[in-house]
Short mmCIF file of C-alpha atoms in Angstrom, two decimals:
data_model
loop_
_atom_site.label_atom_id
_atom_site.label_comp_id
_atom_site.label_asym_id
_atom_site.label_seq_id
_atom_site.Cartn_x
_atom_site.Cartn_y
_atom_site.Cartn_z
CA UNK D 1 0.00 0.00 0.00
CA UNK D 2 1.08 3.60 -0.62
CA UNK D 3 4.26 4.79 -2.26
CA UNK D 4 7.79 4.38 -1.04
CA UNK D 5 9.49 7.19 0.87
CA UNK D 6 12.13 7.36 -1.86
CA UNK D 7 9.50 7.89 -4.56
CA UNK D 8 7.78 10.52 -2.43
CA UNK D 9 11.04 12.41 -1.91
CA UNK D 10 11.74 12.33 -5.65
CA UNK D 11 8.30 13.70 -6.40
CA UNK D 12 8.68 16.45 -3.82
CA UNK D 13 12.09 17.50 -5.12
CA UNK D 14 10.75 17.81 -8.66
CA UNK D 15 7.71 19.70 -7.48
CA UNK D 16 9.70 22.15 -5.40
CA UNK D 17 12.17 22.74 -8.21
CA UNK D 18 9.34 23.62 -10.59
CA UNK D 19 7.83 25.94 -8.01
CA UNK D 20 11.06 27.76 -7.28
CA UNK D 21 11.83 28.23 -10.96
CA UNK D 22 8.35 29.65 -11.53
CA UNK D 23 8.51 31.73 -8.38
CA UNK D 24 11.86 33.23 -9.23
CA UNK D 25 10.73 34.10 -12.74
CA UNK D 26 7.47 35.61 -11.55
CA UNK D 27 9.24 37.48 -8.80
CA UNK D 28 11.79 39.12 -11.09
CA UNK D 29 9.94 39.85 -14.32
CA UNK D 30 7.05 41.91 -12.95
CA UNK D 31 9.39 43.69 -10.55
CA UNK D 32 11.59 44.72 -13.45
CA UNK D 33 8.58 46.11 -15.30
CA UNK D 34 7.32 47.94 -12.23
CA UNK D 35 10.70 49.49 -11.44
CA UNK D 36 9.84 52.61 -13.43
CA UNK D 37 6.46 52.98 -11.73
CA UNK D 38 5.53 54.32 -8.32
CA UNK D 39 5.02 51.32 -6.03
CA UNK D 40 4.76 51.67 -2.27
CA UNK D 41 5.90 48.71 -0.17
CA UNK D 42 4.17 48.61 3.21
CA UNK D 43 3.64 46.49 6.28
CA UNK D 44 0.02 45.71 7.17
CA UNK D 45 -0.98 44.33 10.56
CA UNK D 46 -3.07 41.24 10.00
CA UNK D 47 -5.06 39.05 12.35
CA UNK D 48 -3.51 38.65 15.79
CA UNK D 49 -0.85 41.27 15.04
CA UNK D 50 0.79 39.24 12.26
CA UNK D 51 2.79 41.47 9.91
CA UNK D 52 1.86 41.06 6.23
CA UNK D 53 4.25 42.36 3.60
CA UNK D 54 2.31 44.22 0.93
CA UNK D 55 2.56 46.73 -1.89
CA UNK D 56 0.20 49.47 -3.00
CA UNK D 57 -0.24 50.83 -6.52
CA UNK D 58 -2.49 53.86 -7.02
CA UNK D 59 -3.72 55.56 -10.20
CA UNK D 60 -1.35 58.12 -11.66
CA UNK D 61 -2.08 61.59 -10.37
CA UNK D 62 -3.97 60.39 -7.29
CA UNK D 63 -4.01 63.44 -5.02
CA UNK D 64 -6.23 62.38 -2.16
CA UNK D 65 -9.21 64.36 -3.41
CA UNK D 66 -10.56 61.54 -5.56
CA UNK D 67 -11.40 58.02 -4.51
CA UNK D 68 -11.13 54.83 -6.58
CA UNK D 69 -12.41 51.25 -6.46
CA UNK D 70 -10.20 48.96 -4.40
CA UNK D 71 -8.75 45.62 -5.52
CA UNK D 72 -7.04 43.32 -3.02
CA UNK D 73 -4.88 40.47 -4.36
CA UNK D 74 -3.50 37.78 -1.98
CA UNK D 75 -0.45 35.96 -3.35
CA UNK D 76 -0.34 32.43 -4.71
CA UNK D 77 1.05 29.56 -2.65
CA UNK D 78 4.82 29.96 -2.33
CA UNK D 79 5.16 33.11 -4.46
CA UNK D 80 6.46 36.50 -3.22
CA UNK D 81 4.52 39.75 -2.94
CA UNK D 82 5.74 41.06 -6.31
CA UNK D 83 3.78 38.32 -8.09
CA UNK D 84 1.00 40.64 -9.29
CA UNK D 85 2.94 43.86 -9.87
CA UNK D 86 2.57 43.83 -13.65
CA UNK D 87 -1.18 43.35 -13.42
CA UNK D 88 -1.45 45.73 -10.46
CA UNK D 89 0.10 48.48 -12.57
CA UNK D 90 -2.33 47.84 -15.42
CA UNK D 91 -5.28 47.87 -13.05
CA UNK D 92 -4.06 51.05 -11.36
CA UNK D 93 -3.65 52.69 -14.77
CA UNK D 94 -7.31 51.91 -15.45
CA UNK D 95 -8.46 53.54 -12.22
CA UNK D 96 -8.08 51.17 -9.27
CA UNK D 97 -6.23 51.28 -5.98
CA UNK D 98 -4.51 47.89 -5.90
CA UNK D 99 -3.13 46.28 -2.74
CA UNK D 100 -1.32 42.96 -3.11
CA UNK D 101 -0.02 41.18 -0.05
CA UNK D 102 2.03 38.13 0.84
CA UNK D 103 -0.21 35.73 2.71
CA UNK D 104 0.79 34.75 6.22
CA UNK D 105 3.48 32.12 6.66
CA UNK D 106 5.23 32.74 3.32
CA UNK D 107 8.39 34.71 2.55
CA UNK D 108 8.76 37.84 4.73
CA UNK D 109 5.19 37.89 6.05
CA UNK D 110 4.83 36.75 9.64
CA UNK D 111 2.82 33.93 11.09
CA UNK D 112 2.49 30.35 9.93
CA UNK D 113 0.82 28.73 6.93
CA UNK D 114 -2.81 27.99 7.81
CA UNK D 115 -4.01 26.84 4.33
CA UNK D 116 -6.77 29.43 3.96
CA UNK D 117 -7.89 28.93 7.53
CA UNK D 118 -9.75 31.46 9.70
CA UNK D 119 -6.62 33.63 10.25
CA UNK D 120 -6.20 33.99 6.46
CA UNK D 121 -9.82 35.08 6.07
CA UNK D 122 -9.41 37.56 8.92
CA UNK D 123 -6.21 38.85 7.28
CA UNK D 124 -8.13 39.75 4.12
CA UNK D 125 -10.55 41.85 6.15
CA UNK D 126 -7.63 43.56 7.93
CA UNK D 127 -6.02 44.40 4.59
CA UNK D 128 -9.28 45.96 3.38
CA UNK D 129 -9.53 47.96 6.61
CA UNK D 130 -5.97 49.20 6.17
CA UNK D 131 -6.53 50.16 2.53
CA UNK D 132 -9.65 52.17 3.37
CA UNK D 133 -7.73 54.04 6.08
CA UNK D 134 -4.47 54.61 4.17
CA UNK D 135 -5.29 54.88 0.46
CA UNK D 136 -7.84 56.78 -1.68
CA UNK D 137 -10.02 53.66 -1.88
CA UNK D 138 -13.82 53.64 -1.99
CA UNK D 139 -15.56 51.57 0.67
CA UNK D 140 -18.52 50.92 -1.65
CA UNK D 141 -16.51 49.36 -4.49
CA UNK D 142 -14.20 46.59 -3.27
CA UNK D 143 -13.04 43.53 -5.20
CA UNK D 144 -10.65 40.66 -4.60
CA UNK D 145 -8.74 38.50 -7.04
CA UNK D 146 -5.95 35.98 -7.03
CA UNK D 147 -4.37 32.97 -8.64
CA UNK D 148 -4.48 29.56 -6.92
CA UNK D 149 -4.12 30.18 -3.16
CA UNK D 150 -5.11 33.81 -3.70
CA UNK D 151 -8.24 32.65 -5.52
CA UNK D 152 -9.36 30.43 -2.66
CA UNK D 153 -8.74 33.12 -0.05
CA UNK D 154 -10.64 35.66 -2.18
CA UNK D 155 -13.73 33.42 -2.37
CA UNK D 156 -13.60 32.64 1.34
CA UNK D 157 -13.19 36.31 2.20
CA UNK D 158 -16.20 37.24 0.04
CA UNK D 159 -18.29 34.77 2.03
CA UNK D 160 -17.28 36.43 5.30
CA UNK D 161 -16.97 40.13 4.38
CA UNK D 162 -20.04 41.77 2.82
CA UNK D 163 -17.96 44.72 1.63
CA UNK D 164 -16.47 42.60 -1.17
CA UNK D 165 -18.65 43.20 -4.23
CA UNK D 166 -16.74 41.29 -6.94
CA UNK D 167 -14.26 38.41 -7.11
CA UNK D 168 -12.09 36.91 -9.84
CA UNK D 169 -10.90 33.48 -8.63
CA UNK D 170 -8.31 32.13 -11.05
CA UNK D 171 -7.14 28.49 -10.86
CA UNK D 172 -8.60 28.12 -7.38
CA UNK D 173 -10.67 25.53 -5.58
CA UNK D 174 -14.19 25.20 -4.28
CA UNK D 175 -13.75 21.94 -2.33
CA UNK D 176 -10.21 21.49 -1.01
CA UNK D 177 -10.52 17.82 -0.07
CA UNK D 178 -12.54 17.07 -3.20
CA UNK D 179 -9.60 18.41 -5.20
CA UNK D 180 -6.61 16.57 -3.74
CA UNK D 181 -8.54 13.60 -2.30
CA UNK D 182 -11.07 12.95 -5.06
CA UNK D 183 -12.43 9.43 -5.23
CA UNK D 184 -11.04 8.99 -1.71
CA UNK D 185 -7.58 8.85 -3.30
CA UNK D 186 -4.56 10.95 -2.36
CA UNK D 187 -3.26 13.04 -5.28
CA UNK D 188 0.33 12.50 -4.24
CA UNK D 189 2.12 14.68 -6.80
CA UNK D 190 -0.22 17.62 -6.09
CA UNK D 191 0.28 17.26 -2.33
CA UNK D 192 4.06 16.95 -2.72
CA UNK D 193 4.17 20.13 -4.80
CA UNK D 194 2.23 22.11 -2.19
CA UNK D 195 4.11 20.63 0.74
CA UNK D 196 7.51 21.05 -0.89
CA UNK D 197 6.88 24.68 -1.83
CA UNK D 198 5.65 25.44 1.68
CA UNK D 199 8.73 23.85 3.23
CA UNK D 200 11.09 25.90 1.08
CA UNK D 201 9.30 29.27 0.99
CA UNK D 202 7.30 29.36 4.22
CA UNK D 203 6.56 28.03 7.68
CA UNK D 204 3.85 25.42 8.11
CA UNK D 205 1.77 25.45 11.28
CA UNK D 206 1.98 22.25 13.38
CA UNK D 207 -1.62 21.46 12.37
CA UNK D 208 -0.80 21.72 8.65
CA UNK D 209 2.33 19.58 9.10
CA UNK D 210 0.25 16.91 10.81
CA UNK D 211 -2.36 16.98 8.04
CA UNK D 212 0.30 16.40 5.39
CA UNK D 213 1.87 13.55 7.41
CA UNK D 214 -1.48 11.82 7.92
CA UNK D 215 -2.34 12.35 4.26
CA UNK D 216 0.85 10.68 3.05
CA UNK D 217 0.50 7.83 5.56
CA UNK D 218 -3.09 7.05 4.51
CA UNK D 219 -4.07 7.35 8.16
CA UNK D 220 -7.73 6.30 8.01
CA UNK D 221 -8.18 6.93 11.73
CA UNK D 222 -7.69 10.62 10.95
CA UNK D 223 -9.66 10.69 7.69
CA UNK D 224 -12.78 12.38 9.05
CA UNK D 225 -10.73 14.99 10.90
CA UNK D 226 -8.84 15.83 7.71
CA UNK D 227 -12.10 16.09 5.76
CA UNK D 228 -13.50 18.44 8.42
CA UNK D 229 -10.28 20.48 8.31
CA UNK D 230 -10.60 20.79 4.54
CA UNK D 231 -14.31 21.62 4.66
CA UNK D 232 -13.56 24.66 6.84
CA UNK D 233 -11.21 25.84 4.08
CA UNK D 234 -13.57 25.23 1.16
CA UNK D 235 -15.64 28.03 -0.43
CA UNK D 236 -18.34 25.46 -1.24
CA UNK D 237 -19.00 25.13 2.49
CA UNK D 238 -20.06 28.78 2.56
CA UNK D 239 -22.13 28.84 -0.63
CA UNK D 240 -25.20 30.17 1.22
CA UNK D 241 -23.19 33.03 2.70
CA UNK D 242 -21.71 33.86 -0.70
CA UNK D 243 -25.15 33.93 -2.26
CA UNK D 244 -26.55 36.10 0.53
CA UNK D 245 -23.68 38.57 0.20
CA UNK D 246 -24.25 38.69 -3.56
CA UNK D 247 -20.71 39.34 -4.81
CA UNK D 248 -20.25 39.01 -8.59
CA UNK D 249 -18.01 35.97 -8.98
CA UNK D 250 -15.86 35.06 -11.96
CA UNK D 251 -14.24 31.60 -11.92
CA UNK D 252 -11.47 30.58 -14.31
CA UNK D 253 -9.54 27.33 -14.49
CA UNK D 254 -7.72 24.97 -16.86
CA UNK D 255 -8.96 21.62 -18.12
CA UNK D 256 -5.78 19.85 -17.07
CA UNK D 257 -5.38 21.39 -13.61
CA UNK D 258 -3.65 18.62 -11.65
CA UNK D 259 -4.07 20.39 -8.29
CA UNK D 260 -7.63 21.73 -8.49
CA UNK D 261 -9.50 19.81 -11.25
CA UNK D 262 -12.11 21.73 -13.21
CA UNK D 263 -14.99 19.60 -11.87
CA UNK D 264 -14.96 21.50 -8.59
CA UNK D 265 -15.47 24.92 -10.16
CA UNK D 266 -18.15 23.59 -12.52
CA UNK D 267 -20.24 22.19 -9.68
CA UNK D 268 -19.66 25.29 -7.55
CA UNK D 269 -20.65 27.60 -10.41
CA UNK D 270 -24.05 25.94 -10.74
CA UNK D 271 -24.83 26.65 -7.07
CA UNK D 272 -24.04 30.37 -7.23
CA UNK D 273 -27.11 32.57 -7.55
CA UNK D 274 -25.57 36.02 -8.00
CA UNK D 275 -23.79 37.46 -11.08
CA UNK D 276 -21.35 34.78 -12.21
CA UNK D 277 -19.05 33.68 -15.00
CA UNK D 278 -17.11 30.45 -15.66
CA UNK D 279 -14.13 30.23 -18.01
CA UNK D 280 -12.26 27.00 -18.77
CA UNK D 281 -9.23 26.69 -21.06
CA UNK D 282 -6.42 24.26 -21.93
CA UNK D 283 -3.50 24.06 -19.52
CA UNK D 284 -2.52 23.00 -16.02
CA UNK D 285 -2.60 24.73 -12.68
CA UNK D 286 -2.17 28.52 -13.14
CA UNK D 287 -0.60 28.13 -16.60
CA UNK D 288 -3.50 29.88 -18.35
CA UNK D 289 -2.83 33.04 -16.29
CA UNK D 290 0.96 32.84 -16.44
CA UNK D 291 1.74 35.20 -19.32
CA UNK D 292 -0.48 37.85 -17.75
CA UNK D 293 1.70 37.86 -14.64
CA UNK D 294 4.52 39.05 -16.89
CA UNK D 295 2.32 41.83 -18.22
CA UNK D 296 1.80 40.12 -21.59
CA UNK D 297 -1.59 39.92 -23.35
CA UNK D 298 -3.69 37.28 -21.64
CA UNK D 299 -7.36 36.33 -22.03
CA UNK D 300 -7.89 35.50 -18.36
CA UNK D 301 -6.54 38.81 -17.07
CA UNK D 302 -8.32 40.76 -19.81
CA UNK D 303 -11.66 39.29 -18.72
CA UNK D 304 -10.73 39.86 -15.07
CA UNK D 305 -10.32 43.55 -15.82
CA UNK D 306 -13.59 43.67 -17.72
CA UNK D 307 -15.36 41.90 -14.84
CA UNK D 308 -14.22 44.47 -12.31
CA UNK D 309 -14.83 47.37 -14.69
CA UNK D 310 -18.47 46.36 -14.96
CA UNK D 311 -19.23 45.31 -11.39
CA UNK D 312 -17.09 47.85 -9.53
CA UNK D 313 -16.98 50.84 -11.89
CA UNK D 314 -20.33 50.33 -13.57
CA UNK D 315 -18.96 50.29 -17.12
CA UNK D 316 -21.32 48.99 -19.78
CA UNK D 317 -18.72 46.77 -21.48
CA UNK D 318 -21.13 43.94 -22.31
CA UNK D 319 -19.58 41.24 -20.15
CA UNK D 320 -22.89 40.80 -18.32
CA UNK D 321 -24.66 40.11 -21.62
CA UNK D 322 -22.22 37.49 -22.90
CA UNK D 323 -22.82 33.78 -22.44
CA UNK D 324 -21.68 33.24 -18.84
CA UNK D 325 -19.92 29.92 -19.50
CA UNK D 326 -16.96 30.28 -21.87
CA UNK D 327 -15.00 27.18 -22.89
CA UNK D 328 -11.95 26.78 -25.08
CA UNK D 329 -11.49 23.16 -26.26
CA UNK D 330 -8.13 21.47 -25.82
CA UNK D 331 -7.89 20.26 -29.41
CA UNK D 332 -8.56 23.31 -31.58
CA UNK D 333 -10.89 26.19 -32.26
CA UNK D 334 -11.93 29.30 -30.41
CA UNK D 335 -14.19 29.94 -27.45
CA UNK D 336 -17.67 28.45 -27.13
CA UNK D 337 -20.38 30.14 -25.10
CA UNK D 338 -23.11 28.38 -23.10
CA UNK D 339 -25.94 29.70 -20.92
CA UNK D 340 -24.99 27.40 -18.02
CA UNK D 341 -22.81 24.39 -17.18
CA UNK D 342 -25.54 21.77 -17.64
CA UNK D 343 -25.93 22.89 -21.27
CA UNK D 344 -22.29 22.17 -22.06
CA UNK D 345 -22.66 18.43 -22.69
CA UNK D 346 -26.41 18.13 -23.06
CA UNK D 347 -26.22 15.06 -25.31
CA UNK D 348 -24.83 11.86 -23.83
CA UNK D 349 -23.58 8.78 -25.64
CA UNK D 350 -23.11 5.53 -23.77
CA UNK D 351 -20.37 3.02 -24.49
CA UNK D 352 -21.29 -0.43 -23.18
CA UNK D 353 -18.68 -2.15 -21.01
CA UNK D 354 -19.77 -5.66 -21.82
CA UNK D 355 -18.48 -8.97 -20.53
CA UNK D 356 -16.46 -9.90 -17.46
CA UNK D 357 -12.84 -8.86 -17.09
CA UNK D 358 -10.36 -9.57 -14.30
CA UNK D 359 -7.12 -7.62 -13.79
CA UNK D 360 -4.27 -8.00 -11.31
CA UNK D 361 -3.20 -5.06 -9.15
CA UNK D 362 0.11 -3.50 -8.09
CA UNK D 363 1.65 -3.04 -11.54
CA UNK D 364 1.46 0.06 -13.77
CA UNK D 365 -0.01 -1.07 -17.08
CA UNK D 366 1.39 1.89 -19.02
CA UNK D 367 -1.86 3.85 -18.96
CA UNK D 368 -1.09 6.96 -16.88
CA UNK D 369 -2.39 10.45 -16.23
CA UNK D 370 1.05 11.93 -16.92
CA UNK D 371 3.29 14.14 -14.79
CA UNK D 372 2.03 17.13 -12.85
CA UNK D 373 2.40 20.36 -14.87
CA UNK D 374 4.56 18.88 -17.64
CA UNK D 375 1.89 16.75 -19.32
CA UNK D 376 -0.88 19.34 -19.35
CA UNK D 377 1.49 22.09 -20.47
CA UNK D 378 2.53 19.92 -23.42
CA UNK D 379 -1.16 19.46 -24.18
CA UNK D 380 -1.73 23.21 -23.86
CA UNK D 381 1.07 24.33 -26.19
CA UNK D 382 1.43 21.35 -28.54
CA UNK D 383 -1.81 19.33 -28.18
CA UNK D 384 0.30 16.41 -27.00
CA UNK D 385 -1.42 14.78 -23.98
CA UNK D 386 -0.14 11.57 -22.37
CA UNK D 387 -0.34 8.66 -24.81
CA UNK D 388 -0.53 4.90 -24.71
CA UNK D 389 -0.65 2.15 -27.32
CA UNK D 390 -4.05 0.65 -26.55
CA UNK D 391 -3.44 -2.71 -28.34
CA UNK D 392 -0.18 -3.18 -26.42
CA UNK D 393 -1.57 -2.51 -22.95
CA UNK D 394 -1.12 -5.79 -21.00
CA UNK D 395 -4.59 -7.18 -20.28
CA UNK D 396 -3.21 -8.90 -17.19
CA UNK D 397 -3.04 -5.46 -15.53
CA UNK D 398 -5.44 -3.34 -17.60
CA UNK D 399 -9.11 -3.73 -18.53
CA UNK D 400 -9.89 -2.25 -21.95
CA UNK D 401 -13.16 -1.51 -23.73
CA UNK D 402 -13.49 0.33 -27.05
CA UNK D 403 -16.31 2.06 -28.92
CA UNK D 404 -17.09 1.64 -32.55
CA UNK D 405 -15.18 3.75 -35.06
CA UNK D 406 -16.93 7.12 -35.30
CA UNK D 407 -17.97 8.32 -38.76
CA UNK D 408 -18.05 11.95 -37.62
CA UNK D 409 -16.10 14.01 -35.11
CA UNK D 410 -17.23 13.67 -31.49
CA UNK D 411 -17.09 16.91 -29.48
CA UNK D 412 -16.68 15.86 -25.84
CA UNK D 413 -17.77 18.62 -23.46
CA UNK D 414 -18.16 18.21 -19.72
CA UNK D 415 -17.90 15.29 -17.32
CA UNK D 416 -17.64 11.66 -18.44
CA UNK D 417 -19.21 9.19 -16.02
CA UNK D 418 -18.28 5.56 -15.42
CA UNK D 419 -20.73 3.02 -14.00
CA UNK D 420 -19.63 -0.55 -13.44
CA UNK D 421 -19.87 -3.52 -11.09
CA UNK D 422 -16.66 -4.31 -9.23
CA UNK D 423 -15.78 -7.49 -7.35
CA UNK D 424 -12.51 -7.09 -5.40
CA UNK D 425 -10.52 -9.84 -3.73
CA UNK D 426 -9.39 -7.54 -0.90
CA UNK D 427 -11.31 -5.16 1.35
CA UNK D 428 -9.27 -2.13 0.21
CA UNK D 429 -8.06 -1.08 -3.20
CA UNK D 430 -7.68 1.58 -5.87
CA UNK D 431 -8.55 1.75 -9.54
CA UNK D 432 -7.82 4.49 -12.06
CA UNK D 433 -10.07 5.00 -15.08
CA UNK D 434 -8.82 6.60 -18.30
CA UNK D 435 -10.68 7.73 -21.41
CA UNK D 436 -8.56 7.68 -24.58
CA UNK D 437 -9.00 8.99 -28.12
CA UNK D 438 -7.70 6.09 -30.22
CA UNK D 439 -6.40 6.66 -33.75
CA UNK D 440 -6.27 4.16 -36.65
CA UNK D 441 -2.91 2.74 -35.49
CA UNK D 442 -4.12 2.15 -31.94
CA UNK D 443 -2.29 5.08 -30.35
CA UNK D 444 -4.44 6.55 -27.61
CA UNK D 445 -4.36 10.20 -26.52
CA UNK D 446 -5.58 10.81 -23.00
CA UNK D 447 -8.92 12.61 -22.86
CA UNK D 448 -9.55 12.35 -19.11
CA UNK D 449 -8.97 10.20 -16.04
CA UNK D 450 -9.89 9.88 -12.36
CA UNK D 451 -9.00 7.60 -9.41
CA UNK D 452 -11.30 5.66 -7.11
CA UNK D 453 -10.40 4.07 -3.75
CA UNK D 454 -12.42 1.92 -1.36
CA UNK D 455 -11.95 0.57 2.15
CA UNK D 456 -13.96 -1.94 4.13
CA UNK D 457 -15.59 -3.84 1.26
CA UNK D 458 -16.35 -7.55 1.55
CA UNK D 459 -13.91 -9.53 -0.61
CA UNK D 460 -15.72 -11.45 -3.35
CA UNK D 461 -18.91 -9.40 -3.06
CA UNK D 462 -19.93 -7.35 -6.14
CA UNK D 463 -20.48 -3.64 -5.60
CA UNK D 464 -21.59 -0.84 -7.89
CA UNK D 465 -19.07 1.89 -8.71
CA UNK D 466 -19.96 5.34 -10.05
CA UNK D 467 -17.06 7.62 -10.92
CA UNK D 468 -16.93 11.05 -12.54
CA UNK D 469 -13.81 11.58 -14.66
CA UNK D 470 -12.27 15.05 -14.68
CA UNK D 471 -14.23 17.48 -16.85
CA UNK D 472 -12.78 18.40 -20.22
CA UNK D 473 -13.47 19.70 -23.74
CA UNK D 474 -11.88 17.53 -26.40
CA UNK D 475 -12.67 16.81 -30.07
CA UNK D 476 -12.32 13.20 -31.25
CA UNK D 477 -11.62 13.17 -35.02
CA UNK D 478 -13.75 11.19 -37.45
CA UNK D 479 -12.38 7.68 -37.95
CA UNK D 480 -11.19 7.41 -34.33
CA UNK D 481 -12.58 5.43 -31.40
CA UNK D 482 -12.91 6.02 -27.69
CA UNK D 483 -11.39 3.54 -25.27
CA UNK D 484 -11.97 3.17 -21.55
CA UNK D 485 -8.99 1.70 -19.72
CA UNK D 486 -8.91 0.74 -16.05
CA UNK D 487 -5.79 -0.20 -14.13
CA UNK D 488 -4.57 0.10 -10.53
CA UNK D 489 -1.35 2.17 -10.47
CA UNK D 490 -0.66 5.75 -11.54
CA UNK D 491 2.23 8.01 -10.40
CA UNK D 492 -0.23 10.86 -9.81
CA UNK D 493 -1.99 9.00 -6.99
CA UNK D 494 -1.36 6.84 -3.93
CA UNK D 495 -2.78 3.36 -4.53
CA UNK D 496 -4.22 1.11 -1.83
CA UNK D 497 -4.12 -2.34 -3.43
CA UNK D 498 -2.72 -5.07 -1.16
CA UNK D 499 -0.21 -7.44 -2.69
CA UNK D 500 -1.87 -10.04 -4.90
CA UNK D 501 -5.17 -8.18 -5.20
CA UNK D 502 -7.39 -8.77 -8.22
CA UNK D 503 -10.33 -6.75 -9.53
CA UNK D 504 -13.17 -8.19 -11.60
CA UNK D 505 -15.46 -5.94 -13.66
CA UNK D 506 -18.80 -7.31 -14.82
CA UNK D 507 -21.97 -6.09 -16.49
CA UNK D 508 -25.04 -7.74 -14.93
CA UNK D 509 -28.15 -7.88 -17.12
CA UNK D 510 -30.15 -5.93 -14.54
CA UNK D 511 -27.43 -3.29 -14.08
CA UNK D 512 -25.29 -2.98 -17.24
CA UNK D 513 -21.90 -1.30 -17.05
CA UNK D 514 -21.19 1.69 -19.26
CA UNK D 515 -19.29 4.90 -19.69
CA UNK D 516 -21.45 7.95 -20.45
CA UNK D 517 -19.71 10.57 -22.60
CA UNK D 518 -21.10 14.15 -22.75
CA UNK D 519 -21.20 15.60 -26.27
CA UNK D 520 -21.81 19.05 -27.66
CA UNK D 521 -24.82 19.19 -29.94
CA UNK D 522 -23.73 18.85 -33.56
#
């Protein structure tokens, strides 16, 4: 069960290296651009007296006689306070007071990392208080925005502070545990990235350190406590408060986000009742926003500006009249607009998973979800997702079902669902399901995947399994097939299959097994 300590260390080292490279680049490039502008670096007293390092950018010519809408931007996990300077300058040039601050526990800010806990939410309110007292900011027009960690804190703050009228949450989460523990399975590479970056750039609280240790150790005795800990840090927990407060909320994420999968935002979006917008694009965690942090043209940041211009400054720029769900497929083409998330994949096509198939656990079949960041970035820039030769996958360790060859292109949009009957030989175990686009030569390109773990089942007793794969937008060319592959090992996840375990998949007549694929109307 689990992964070896050596493998975990290797994953963490790679994750931290990627974070530090990105952090160094983001820290230097915007700072270089902002060097010719007037930026004020300040200390703000946060919750409990914790000192937060921050910077303030005001509109040119601000003389204290005029007031401007306020934007507060908490930093991403592990990145320094200069992260947003390029965007802060652009926003200030368009008429905003912008305050960006390093969240507690990271870099020079005081305190310990609380993972968007109550002190982080209280900090956001303290920063707003400080800005209203020390800058020409308007109390009636306040917004928050951020990437990743900053996105989550912005949503949580909007649920607790009625003064926040608009939010742009970019590459964030709605359900923290649902993101890194989906299907009751630890997303080990995602956790190692977060943990490694925190270790190098910040100071974890004892509670956070314990959560990571229990997470890695698959400590089931602590599972409910960890879930409760994550629920307190999840915007979805406070959906009623968000709706009562009525902030206009824009959500943006990437299809291949390996830390916060797009499913979470899609479900969360449907539950919001105020002004809202959902944008999904190719890429991995925070890669869709990356060029904008360097001050380069960027769709996400452009729409963020338009969102605030309308809901904080009252500009009639049309963003409120556009289709509120904007999707950019991974394969090709421009943006597609939809009235809501449920309209995205309104048509569903089922692929029957007929027969009975038994696979052996503990060995990677060659079907994998890829490597965190690298695989989805390759898909984003070169349309080259993880691949596998479907005919060559060893059936001893992988169950494979294929559709017929499609005469026309199939436009997959939304969340693919798997339903099957599983009979395990052990009480605990893990399976990983993959959907592939299979070309004429049998080479499969990964469309989506998701893990599923169980504990406490009766060996030899059939049980129904329902699993949502990660949402996506992918076009399958005419002449190709779809293949569903199930195996038991993937480097992205911790697996819980005891040695010698076997899994049998069947399709009873009274409860047939299938995979349901959401398709855009032709």
